[in-house]
Structure formats: C-alpha cells, structure tokens
XYZ file of C-alpha atoms in Angstrom:
595
model
C -0.010 -0.148 -0.140
C 2.813 2.501 0.472
C 3.999 1.453 -2.645
C 1.612 2.752 -4.784
C 0.796 5.449 -2.191
C 4.736 7.124 -3.311
C 3.768 5.887 -7.057
C 0.332 7.715 -6.819
C 2.298 10.915 -5.218
C 4.792 10.633 -7.509
C 3.027 11.069 -10.698
C 0.614 13.954 -9.629
C 3.710 15.720 -8.153
C 3.090 18.069 -5.099
C -0.223 19.627 -6.034
C -2.417 17.411 -8.969
C -4.539 20.727 -8.796
C -2.335 22.914 -9.739
C -0.507 20.903 -12.342
C -3.204 19.746 -13.825
C -3.263 23.740 -14.453
C -0.103 23.792 -15.617
C -0.808 21.088 -18.568
C -3.222 23.043 -19.091
C -2.194 26.143 -19.491
C 1.121 24.848 -20.975
C -0.980 23.721 -23.848
C -1.919 27.195 -24.470
C 0.933 28.764 -24.250
C 1.878 25.998 -26.886
C -1.113 27.225 -29.271
C -0.883 30.381 -28.956
C 2.879 30.785 -29.455
C 1.930 28.629 -32.776
C -0.163 30.774 -33.578
C 1.423 33.664 -33.469
C 3.887 32.725 -36.133
C 1.308 32.266 -38.924
C 0.343 34.652 -41.315
C -2.475 34.404 -40.182
C -1.343 36.260 -36.932
C -1.391 39.679 -38.864
C -1.033 42.719 -36.963
C -2.103 40.456 -33.337
C 1.053 38.540 -34.266
C 3.013 40.184 -31.403
C 0.432 39.820 -28.782
C -0.301 36.744 -29.204
C 3.710 35.358 -29.167
C 3.787 37.086 -25.562
C 0.395 35.788 -24.389
C 2.342 32.444 -25.490
C 5.802 32.567 -24.486
C 4.155 33.992 -20.770
C 1.926 31.202 -20.253
C 5.044 28.738 -21.778
C 7.585 30.086 -19.238
C 4.811 30.575 -16.147
C 3.913 26.772 -16.707
C 7.074 25.263 -16.758
C 7.864 27.013 -14.042
C 4.876 25.700 -11.956
C 5.463 22.007 -13.450
C 9.368 22.349 -12.311
C 8.411 23.632 -9.128
C 5.149 21.401 -8.537
C 7.395 17.814 -9.630
C 4.402 17.828 -11.995
C 6.784 17.089 -16.049
C 6.006 13.001 -14.931
C 2.421 14.035 -15.284
C 2.911 16.451 -18.579
C 4.588 13.305 -19.938
C 1.270 11.201 -19.562
C -0.795 13.776 -21.410
C 2.762 13.478 -24.150
C 2.573 10.193 -24.181
C -1.385 10.164 -25.294
C -1.188 12.944 -27.833
C 1.840 11.898 -29.813
C 0.766 7.784 -29.148
C -2.498 8.869 -30.512
C -1.265 11.323 -33.394
C 1.465 9.142 -34.715
C -0.593 6.143 -34.924
C -3.157 8.111 -37.302
C -0.894 9.782 -38.673
C 1.249 6.063 -39.642
C -2.240 5.028 -40.697
C -2.758 8.003 -43.202
C 0.602 7.030 -45.115
C 0.471 3.519 -44.823
C -3.619 3.917 -45.850
C -1.227 5.173 -50.360
C 2.579 4.154 -49.476
C 2.612 5.103 -53.139
C 1.312 8.580 -52.712
C 3.856 8.458 -50.134
C 6.736 7.258 -52.054
C 5.945 9.653 -55.015
C 6.760 12.197 -52.343
C 9.746 10.839 -51.048
C 10.831 10.666 -54.911
C 9.950 14.641 -55.602
C 12.350 15.425 -52.662
C 15.162 12.951 -54.132
C 15.407 14.422 -57.989
C 18.452 15.928 -59.063
C 17.126 19.684 -58.698
C 15.384 18.839 -55.183
C 17.277 17.640 -52.041
C 19.630 16.542 -53.241
C 21.009 19.547 -55.291
C 22.396 20.642 -51.912
C 22.609 17.249 -50.154
C 24.013 14.502 -53.023
C 23.882 12.108 -50.468
C 20.724 11.340 -50.395
C 20.781 10.428 -53.806
C 21.315 6.967 -52.300
C 17.541 6.422 -51.833
C 16.467 6.509 -55.162
C 15.247 3.878 -56.706
C 13.950 2.659 -52.685
C 11.329 5.080 -52.999
C 8.735 2.814 -52.385
C 10.731 0.612 -49.430
C 11.800 3.651 -47.441
C 7.648 4.778 -47.628
C 7.063 2.296 -45.730
C 9.367 1.646 -43.681
C 7.965 5.523 -42.010
C 4.762 4.581 -41.760
C 5.315 1.042 -40.265
C 7.681 2.995 -37.231
C 5.418 5.563 -36.854
C 2.764 3.589 -35.753
C 4.834 1.390 -33.494
C 6.748 4.046 -31.805
C 3.293 5.652 -31.635
C 2.151 2.093 -29.191
C 4.822 1.987 -27.326
C 4.241 5.706 -26.431
C 1.665 5.484 -25.070
C 2.024 1.874 -23.399
C 5.452 2.462 -22.165
C 7.456 -0.158 -23.288
C 10.766 -0.131 -24.402
C 10.483 3.710 -23.587
C 13.897 4.145 -23.993
C 14.479 3.109 -27.205
C 11.622 4.571 -28.483
C 12.192 8.667 -27.154
C 15.318 8.342 -28.397
C 13.944 7.253 -31.893
C 11.414 9.698 -31.773
C 14.022 12.613 -31.269
C 15.794 11.308 -34.209
C 12.894 11.048 -36.348
C 11.948 14.730 -35.322
C 14.797 15.996 -36.140
C 15.030 14.638 -39.054
C 11.643 15.644 -40.195
C 11.748 19.045 -38.596
C 15.461 19.666 -40.841
C 13.684 18.515 -43.825
C 10.119 20.527 -43.569
C 12.928 23.660 -42.437
C 14.603 22.966 -45.937
C 11.500 22.659 -47.634
C 10.087 26.123 -46.657
C 13.110 27.593 -46.611
C 13.891 26.451 -50.571
C 10.446 27.779 -50.579
C 11.170 31.146 -49.594
C 14.613 31.422 -51.478
C 12.765 30.110 -54.694
C 10.685 33.125 -54.298
C 12.827 35.649 -53.846
C 14.735 34.752 -56.590
C 11.988 35.107 -58.724
C 10.647 38.299 -57.051
C 14.459 39.375 -57.978
C 13.196 38.235 -62.094
C 15.724 35.787 -61.945
C 15.423 32.031 -62.716
C 14.808 29.718 -59.608
C 17.776 27.048 -59.069
C 15.567 23.925 -57.263
C 12.594 22.382 -57.802
C 10.441 22.663 -53.626
C 8.156 20.632 -52.543
C 5.113 22.277 -51.697
C 3.883 19.831 -50.207
C 5.417 17.253 -47.744
C 3.119 14.752 -47.723
C 2.770 14.312 -43.594
C -0.695 12.988 -43.832
C -0.769 11.966 -47.299
C -3.655 12.967 -49.052
C -5.810 13.133 -46.345
C -5.572 16.791 -44.911
C -6.222 18.139 -49.031
C -9.166 15.250 -48.879
C -10.977 16.280 -46.326
C -9.927 19.805 -44.654
C -9.225 21.528 -48.450
C -5.789 22.197 -48.690
C -2.320 20.636 -46.740
C -0.250 22.716 -45.129
C 1.642 25.267 -46.288
C 6.045 24.453 -46.220
C 5.805 26.993 -43.272
C 2.789 25.794 -40.995
C 4.581 21.855 -41.174
C 7.655 23.355 -40.304
C 5.645 24.700 -37.210
C 3.458 21.294 -36.552
C 6.915 20.033 -36.214
C 8.567 22.356 -33.407
C 5.173 21.689 -31.801
C 5.469 17.917 -32.068
C 8.872 18.044 -31.110
C 8.761 19.779 -27.823
C 6.049 16.709 -26.829
C 8.182 14.471 -27.551
C 10.875 16.011 -25.270
C 8.998 16.133 -22.402
C 9.115 12.016 -23.599
C 12.368 12.288 -23.916
C 13.801 13.867 -20.250
C 11.566 11.742 -18.335
C 12.083 8.163 -20.203
C 13.781 6.701 -16.334
C 10.460 7.413 -14.852
C 8.470 5.672 -17.229
C 8.058 1.985 -17.198
C 5.757 0.019 -18.980
C 1.724 0.717 -17.687
C 0.331 -0.532 -14.588
C -3.222 -2.077 -14.843
C -4.708 1.148 -14.102
C -2.383 3.609 -15.786
C -3.782 1.301 -19.330
C -6.737 2.573 -18.219
C -6.688 5.998 -18.442
C -3.565 6.011 -21.407
C -5.282 4.336 -23.464
C -8.859 6.127 -23.736
C -7.082 9.452 -23.351
C -5.014 8.562 -26.699
C -8.226 6.878 -28.360
C -9.425 10.363 -27.580
C -6.817 11.769 -30.001
C -7.208 8.969 -32.578
C -10.851 9.800 -32.687
C -10.300 13.708 -33.231
C -7.765 13.298 -35.869
C -9.986 10.247 -37.572
C -13.219 12.853 -37.597
C -10.443 15.317 -38.806
C -9.810 13.231 -42.073
C -13.010 11.908 -42.437
C -12.132 7.664 -42.144
C -12.865 6.172 -38.772
C -10.688 2.745 -39.691
C -7.476 4.154 -37.410
C -10.314 3.923 -34.138
C -10.531 0.586 -35.120
C -7.382 -0.027 -35.880
C -6.102 1.088 -33.021
C -8.384 -1.083 -30.812
C -7.568 -4.253 -32.891
C -4.095 -2.750 -32.765
C -4.187 -2.554 -28.722
C -6.065 -5.928 -27.561
C -3.966 -8.061 -30.260
C -0.826 -6.770 -28.210
C -2.097 -7.539 -25.056
C -2.971 -11.225 -26.227
C -0.457 -11.710 -27.993
C 2.263 -10.715 -25.300
C 0.806 -13.186 -22.957
C 2.435 -16.039 -25.469
C 5.135 -17.994 -25.175
C 7.819 -17.470 -27.743
C 10.679 -17.846 -26.652
C 12.470 -15.962 -24.204
C 11.220 -12.334 -25.998
C 9.623 -10.156 -23.497
C 6.583 -8.710 -23.693
C 7.767 -5.809 -25.041
C 9.450 -7.382 -27.693
C 6.200 -9.549 -28.531
C 3.720 -6.439 -28.439
C 6.623 -4.595 -31.222
C 6.921 -8.003 -33.467
C 2.715 -7.779 -33.100
C 2.060 -4.374 -34.222
C 4.739 -4.815 -36.940
C 3.442 -7.315 -38.863
C -0.216 -5.919 -38.875
C 0.834 -2.418 -39.832
C 3.024 -4.268 -42.688
C 0.931 -6.086 -43.828
C -1.862 -3.229 -44.274
C 0.549 -1.181 -46.016
C 1.339 -4.162 -48.483
C -1.746 -4.354 -49.475
C -3.019 -0.713 -49.997
C 1.121 -0.991 -51.935
C -0.177 -3.729 -53.630
C -4.219 -2.433 -54.721
C -5.424 0.424 -54.131
C -5.578 2.888 -51.198
C -9.088 2.042 -48.298
C -9.638 5.665 -48.365
C -8.997 7.420 -51.650
C -8.995 11.324 -50.457
C -7.338 12.218 -54.731
C -10.385 14.167 -56.402
C -10.238 10.977 -58.652
C -12.101 8.991 -56.015
C -14.383 7.015 -56.777
C -18.177 9.052 -56.492
C -16.214 12.792 -57.341
C -17.259 14.123 -61.062
C -13.724 15.575 -62.707
C -15.665 18.484 -64.177
C -16.817 19.423 -61.122
C -13.221 18.902 -59.075
C -12.122 20.540 -62.178
C -14.184 24.236 -61.506
C -14.496 23.689 -57.611
C -11.894 27.291 -57.294
C -12.710 29.570 -55.393
C -10.802 33.281 -56.135
C -8.708 34.655 -53.167
C -10.324 37.889 -51.935
C -7.656 40.291 -51.769
C -7.334 44.385 -50.129
C -5.848 46.470 -51.973
C -4.554 49.363 -50.054
C -2.846 51.920 -51.343
C 0.091 54.785 -50.302
C 0.304 58.058 -51.351
C 2.632 60.749 -50.300
C 1.305 64.253 -49.413
C 3.689 66.469 -52.038
C 3.260 69.642 -49.364
C 3.071 68.324 -45.997
C 5.831 65.034 -46.454
C 2.978 62.870 -45.203
C 1.764 59.680 -46.217
C -1.451 58.212 -46.311
C -3.269 55.518 -47.443
C -5.972 54.909 -49.547
C -8.481 51.753 -50.181
C -9.685 51.130 -54.042
C -12.722 52.879 -53.116
C -10.933 56.143 -52.109
C -8.368 56.798 -55.026
C -10.245 59.026 -56.247
C -9.200 61.717 -53.357
C -5.534 61.327 -54.494
C -6.239 61.608 -58.250
C -4.551 65.370 -58.110
C -0.749 64.697 -58.972
C 0.351 67.697 -58.175
C -0.622 67.175 -54.131
C -0.411 63.443 -54.181
C 2.539 61.073 -55.626
C 1.969 57.041 -55.691
C 4.515 55.486 -53.042
C 3.254 51.586 -52.738
C 0.827 50.112 -52.605
C -0.126 46.786 -49.821
C -2.321 44.057 -50.143
C -3.841 42.332 -47.339
C -5.607 39.160 -47.974
C -9.010 38.750 -46.293
C -9.596 35.074 -47.492
C -6.831 32.364 -49.725
C -9.328 30.928 -51.930
C -8.262 27.799 -52.731
C -6.911 26.657 -56.123
C -9.114 23.907 -58.545
C -9.062 20.214 -56.547
C -8.075 18.910 -60.336
C -5.677 21.342 -62.693
C -3.526 18.996 -64.947
C -6.257 16.759 -66.378
C -5.515 17.131 -70.064
C -5.845 14.553 -72.606
C -4.970 15.295 -75.849
C -5.008 12.543 -79.336
C -2.986 12.918 -82.125
C -5.232 14.360 -84.600
C -5.081 11.412 -87.620
C -5.986 9.360 -84.835
C -9.521 11.423 -84.124
C -12.568 9.887 -85.170
C -15.060 11.733 -86.767
C -17.561 11.878 -84.007
C -14.631 13.679 -82.461
C -13.823 16.775 -84.910
C -17.850 17.357 -85.257
C -17.486 18.057 -81.551
C -17.781 21.574 -80.681
C -14.804 22.059 -78.127
C -12.417 19.772 -80.681
C -13.891 21.189 -83.549
C -12.604 24.768 -82.417
C -9.024 23.473 -81.140
C -8.837 22.265 -84.464
C -10.009 25.191 -86.288
C -7.303 27.587 -84.425
C -4.316 25.332 -84.407
C -4.068 23.182 -87.259
C -2.632 25.368 -89.979
C 0.167 25.739 -87.162
C 0.713 21.970 -88.081
C -0.491 20.791 -91.137
C 0.327 23.031 -94.413
C -2.463 21.741 -98.187
C -0.592 19.938 -100.777
C -1.062 20.304 -104.288
C 0.009 17.265 -106.465
C 0.456 18.742 -110.156
C 1.681 17.321 -113.576
C 3.995 19.324 -115.504
C 5.556 19.344 -118.303
C 5.203 15.425 -117.965
C 6.443 15.790 -114.235
C 4.580 15.475 -111.417
C 6.200 17.189 -108.434
C 4.350 18.642 -105.325
C 4.092 22.111 -104.334
C 2.949 24.304 -101.371
C -1.142 25.090 -102.001
C -0.413 28.948 -101.366
C 2.146 28.389 -104.958
C -0.225 26.883 -107.165
C -1.510 28.559 -110.071
C -2.970 26.907 -113.439
C -0.310 27.741 -115.642
C 2.829 29.592 -115.516
C 4.739 32.176 -117.966
C 7.973 30.699 -118.792
C 10.157 33.952 -121.128
C 10.998 32.293 -124.224
C 13.230 34.563 -126.331
C 12.050 37.953 -125.559
C 8.357 36.720 -125.057
C 5.948 34.107 -123.080
C 5.232 30.330 -123.357
C 2.009 29.917 -121.527
C 2.792 26.177 -119.548
C -0.348 24.369 -118.562
C -0.727 22.792 -115.000
C -2.589 19.463 -115.058
C -4.410 19.596 -111.263
C -3.769 16.169 -109.981
C -4.383 16.114 -106.010
C -4.620 18.355 -103.060
C -4.066 16.483 -100.024
C -3.224 18.165 -95.790
C 0.047 17.012 -95.223
C 2.188 17.088 -91.832
C 4.980 19.872 -91.975
C 7.255 17.997 -89.434
C 6.769 14.526 -88.825
C 8.691 14.078 -85.492
C 6.340 17.651 -84.414
C 2.688 16.102 -84.144
C -0.608 18.205 -83.763
C -1.967 16.438 -80.375
C -5.635 17.439 -80.233
C -6.913 18.527 -76.933
C -9.717 16.052 -76.444
C -10.523 16.253 -72.675
C -14.232 18.206 -72.888
C -15.433 15.305 -75.608
C -14.236 12.378 -73.151
C -15.853 14.004 -69.936
C -19.113 13.925 -72.651
C -19.388 10.481 -72.860
C -22.172 8.688 -70.847
C -19.605 5.756 -70.248
C -16.170 5.203 -70.917
C -13.168 3.030 -70.026
C -10.152 4.972 -69.440
C -6.704 2.430 -68.516
C -3.979 4.270 -66.971
C 0.259 3.140 -67.191
C 2.084 5.724 -65.548
C 5.274 4.276 -66.380
C 5.158 1.961 -69.536
C 8.766 0.276 -68.812
C 7.591 -1.125 -65.183
C 4.111 -2.403 -65.216
C 2.515 -5.505 -63.791
C 2.157 -7.314 -66.820
C -0.157 -10.075 -65.721
C -2.688 -8.176 -66.363
C -2.198 -6.680 -69.754
C -4.425 -9.553 -71.134
C -7.338 -9.098 -69.165
C -7.145 -5.551 -70.306
C -7.417 -6.651 -73.980
C -9.867 -8.706 -73.297
C -12.128 -5.838 -71.188
C -10.848 -3.756 -74.423
C -11.936 -6.280 -77.564
C -15.407 -6.760 -75.325
C -15.983 -2.793 -75.357
C -15.634 -2.883 -78.566
C -17.411 -5.057 -79.397
C -20.120 -2.948 -77.454
C -19.857 -0.266 -78.263
C -18.201 1.244 -75.173
C -15.076 4.123 -76.306
C -11.917 2.691 -74.563
C -8.376 4.365 -74.470
C -4.897 4.375 -72.487
C -4.323 6.605 -70.802
C -0.295 7.136 -70.298
C 2.582 10.231 -70.483
C 4.874 7.742 -72.719
C 6.325 9.013 -75.749
C 5.143 7.488 -78.587
C 7.964 5.659 -79.549
C 7.192 3.967 -76.596
C 3.875 3.689 -77.294
C 4.277 1.944 -80.764
C 6.640 -0.601 -79.000
C 3.773 -1.521 -76.285
C 0.808 -2.105 -78.751
C 3.404 -4.159 -80.824
C 4.337 -6.507 -76.956
C 1.098 -6.863 -76.332
C -1.123 -6.464 -79.686
C -2.972 -3.509 -78.053
C -4.296 -1.362 -80.947
C -6.404 0.717 -78.098
C -6.597 4.060 -78.634
C -3.940 6.241 -76.549
C -4.066 9.671 -74.894
C -1.121 11.439 -73.370
C -1.460 12.773 -69.965
C 0.825 14.805 -67.129
C 3.024 12.557 -66.015
C 2.328 13.332 -62.379
C -1.608 13.239 -62.514
C -1.860 9.524 -64.204
C -0.307 8.893 -60.786
C -3.116 10.510 -58.509
C -5.791 9.030 -60.722
C -4.292 5.519 -60.179
C -1.727 4.246 -57.718
C -1.355 0.624 -59.636
C 0.089 0.276 -62.941
C -1.409 -0.521 -65.060
C -5.331 0.213 -63.412
C -8.410 0.883 -65.266
C -11.552 3.595 -64.313
C -14.401 3.682 -65.658
C -16.763 7.086 -65.800
C -20.497 8.001 -66.316
C -21.042 10.936 -67.190
C -17.205 11.990 -65.987
C -18.221 10.535 -62.577
C -15.790 8.526 -60.757
C -18.061 5.348 -60.778
C -14.974 2.549 -59.779
C -11.588 2.075 -59.938
C -9.388 -0.978 -59.932
C -5.776 -2.335 -59.568
C -4.062 -4.427 -61.878
C -4.160 -7.384 -59.718
C -8.002 -7.160 -59.732
C -9.287 -6.190 -62.705
C -12.900 -7.548 -63.621
C -14.428 -9.223 -66.262
C -15.950 -6.848 -68.437
C -19.101 -8.469 -67.957
C -18.932 -7.845 -64.187
C -18.637 -4.126 -65.421
C -21.952 -4.240 -67.998
C -24.160 -5.857 -65.163
C -23.191 -3.587 -62.192
C -21.962 -0.548 -63.786
C -23.010 -0.024 -67.483
C -26.535 -1.665 -67.824
C -27.678 0.823 -64.497
C-alpha cells in the first residue's frame, strides 16, 4: 500500500490540481506561440507571441516547482502516440503516394541538389515509405503503453530531428525560390510544396494541405511534446493496469479526433484491434522474448501487412480528387479566387505625410500635383483555393481522331484554330510530263516562261490536293478532355510507367477492351509515355486501343496501380480497379453499364 501511495504521489507531484492547471496553461501557451508565428496572425502576432511565451514560461516553472513534469509526460505520450498512429496509418493507406513525394525530395533538382548524400535513396522510395509508416505506428503504440520507452524516445527524437530539419529546408527552399523569382532570376531548385506528412488526407478532408512553413511549425510543436517524453524516460515504466485504463482511452480520444478531422474512422478500429491483439500476443509463449518485443513484433506485422495490401491494390480510403463518386468536371471547376484588400500609400507633396487609401477612396488622391504614389499593400482577406483538379488534360494525335470527335464543338474549335500551325495544304501537279508536289499557296493553273524575249504559257494539270504534316516529329495533339468527359460511359486504362508495369494484367485488360469495343463502349489508354514507347507497347501486346497523352504526375493521382482501370459515367468516377483485380467485362457490364 505504501508503494502504491508513493507512485500516486510521484505522478500527481506536489499538487494534482495545480499541475493539471499548469499542463492546460502550457498547452494553451504552445497554441498561442504557434498561432503568433502563423501568417494569419497579422497585427496580432506580437500579442499572441507574448501571451504564448508568458504562458509557457509560467506553466513550465509551475511544473518544475510542483514536480509535475512526470504527469505532463503522460499527456504528451497520449497525444504523441495517438497522432503517430493516425499519421502512420494515413501514409500506410497510400504508400505509393508517400513514395512519389519522396521521389520529389530525392530528385536531382530537389534535396539532392544541395545534399548529394540523399541520392542513395533513389530507387528505394517505396521501401522507405513503408518503413516510415510502420515505424510511426510502432512508436505510437510504444509510447502509449510505455514499453521500451528509452529506445522509443530516442527513436522519436532522432526521427523528429530529421523531419524538422527537412521541413525547415523545404520552407526555406520555397522562400529562396520566391525571392529569386521576385528579383527576376530563375529559381535553381525544385522545391516540395507539400511535405506529404499526412498523405493526401488533409487536402482531401480539410480542403488544403499544410504549407511548408505550417508543416515546420507542426513539427516544432510535436518535437516539444516528444522532448517532454524524452526527459522523463528514466521515470516512465510499462503501464500498470490502472495506468492502461487511463492512457489507452486518452490516446483513443486523440485518435478519434484526428480520425474525425480526416473523415476516416478506420484508425479507431485499427487502434482497438492493435492494442487488444497486443495484450493477447504479449501473453503468448514465444521463446525468451519479453512482452515489449512481442508487442512490437505484432504491431510491426499488422502495420506491414496493411501497407503491403494498399501497395499491391488501392488505398482503403481515397482522398484524391479522382475518388469513386467524384465528378471530374466539377473538381476541375471548384476553385475559389482569393479575396484581397488593396491598400495604396500616397505621399502628400506639400506636407510630406504618407496616407493610406482603399480602392474606393482613390479619387481622393487623383490630383498628381498634390499626391505622389509610394507603394501598395495587399491584405489577404481570404486565401481562396486552387481547383481540386488542374492538370487533367487528355490529348490525342490528330490523325487518330474519329469523325465523331472532330464534330464535337470544343474539339472542332481547337482544330480550326491550331491545325494551320501543324499541317499545310499540298497540291500534286503534272507539268511538262513531270509530277511534283508544291504548297497550295504556290499553285496556279499556268506559268509564263520567258522564251526569246516573249512569253510561252505552260498549263498545269492539277492531280490531287491533300494536307500534310509539316514536321513528322512535331505531331498535332488535340485536347479531347471535354469530349471524354461528355461521354455517357468510358473505360480508361492508365499506365503511369510504360517501362515498369504488371504485365500479368495486360491480357485481362485486352479482353475488356475487345469486348467493350464490340459493345460500342469507348475505351482509351492514358499514359505520359512517348510515341516510340507507345508503339513498342502496342507491338509487344498487340494492344491497338487509342492512346491518349496525359501529364505524368496527374496519372499517378488517378490510380496508384500500374496499370489500372477507371470507369467514368458522365464524368463521374463510377469505380476503379488495380492491376491485380481487373474484373471481367461481363461484371462491369452487369454492375455498372446496364444501370
């Protein structure tokens, strides 16, 4: 009893109530500091920072004096553990998406431009993506349960040092490029503008991702709470049964909150299954392994299996604009223009005083004899947002257009406008028994030849007139996006990387294409590949469907699988399938086309 009492006193510190107040004040202080450094703080920035730092200093002083840091570590463990589990699951839900983000970092003009060391990760982005996802989930469970806390806290500190440095680099890179651009210089580096910390979850649920600067501050705040765990690691032991009844529900609240933010409640189910299974697994007799390693192995295995499943098939929760049920046309037009309040600064030539005028007050400073323009300030009232889809552009070689496509209004207007830049009219003629071809603008029915000071008329026989591509290497690609989106139903096969794809799926896709063609259902292949690569692919598989060109980044967003299949009905994504589960055409027809 005495021992339990000592543990209870140690946890509560010198005053349970005052320590609880100090922890709440500390969290409020952290919030105000982060808010004060945010761009939206505006003129309130200094006030917010003062409130925040004052609250932080006062609360930390209270926690040290009242011996409440150990209690604070429990709060930090619940927050960090819950957040890491959700963050890891969100990325594990879409390992390919996180891998594509890592490719951006490790590109020659990205992170490796300044730090060549990171070239060693080229080609291993997917493996690194899965490793980070699994590590976050395992560490999240470890800090909640208190197992191997020294190892876990060191791993968290090192991981957050790396992440915080990376996000600092990211936002400083963006700032540097913006500065160079403002000076009229060419930006040297390709900066990542979205760290991918939460995959596409924030953009798909909240409407936008964190900016590089916001991400940096998110990592600063998270590092702070992890540091609280780190400095208390020597006191933290595996949870007692009573502590589990407090820690597990507390962390669950964090998981529920972020699941609500992301609009995905699978993390709650995973959290409960993971912890319940961990307790069962911990009691199993597996050699000389202690409970902590058994739990770590169990969480690693189930996290890894989930990551492998979503890698081989499709994300369980699709946050992208091309998710099933979304209308592509609507997503292309859902952008919101920013609202900006323009303030103009003018100087009174007589008094030297500078004064600010709003747009509707400019008539007051229109007299150039009195007022001299100095500067303009742009105050952002509302940031607005870009359209959810901005690069869905499908182009087809002009010579592959069907007559029906050519009569579609949008396609016809593009042809009328751009055709002369690629094709020229050629006239085939016969003159003096010789056949030749000349541009149409040079043709005339006869020529006058000078003979002995006079003229002899030579008549030309016009044999044929046709259009010819000026340069075979410069093909006329026609934008048929609006045509595709106007179709009642259309099957789109995607190949993001035509050199590395699941060949086993191609026979199934060919069958779908051939049967769709018999039924008159349009079928197109979308790929960013070159014409030479497309020709090689067509010859290899005898796959003669029409091929549309699309942006290489955009096709990665549509379907993660390579290849993949998408069914559109009136521009709405009816369903999509990965290469490992391409359905029979009869299934598609019965369940989608006939409805």
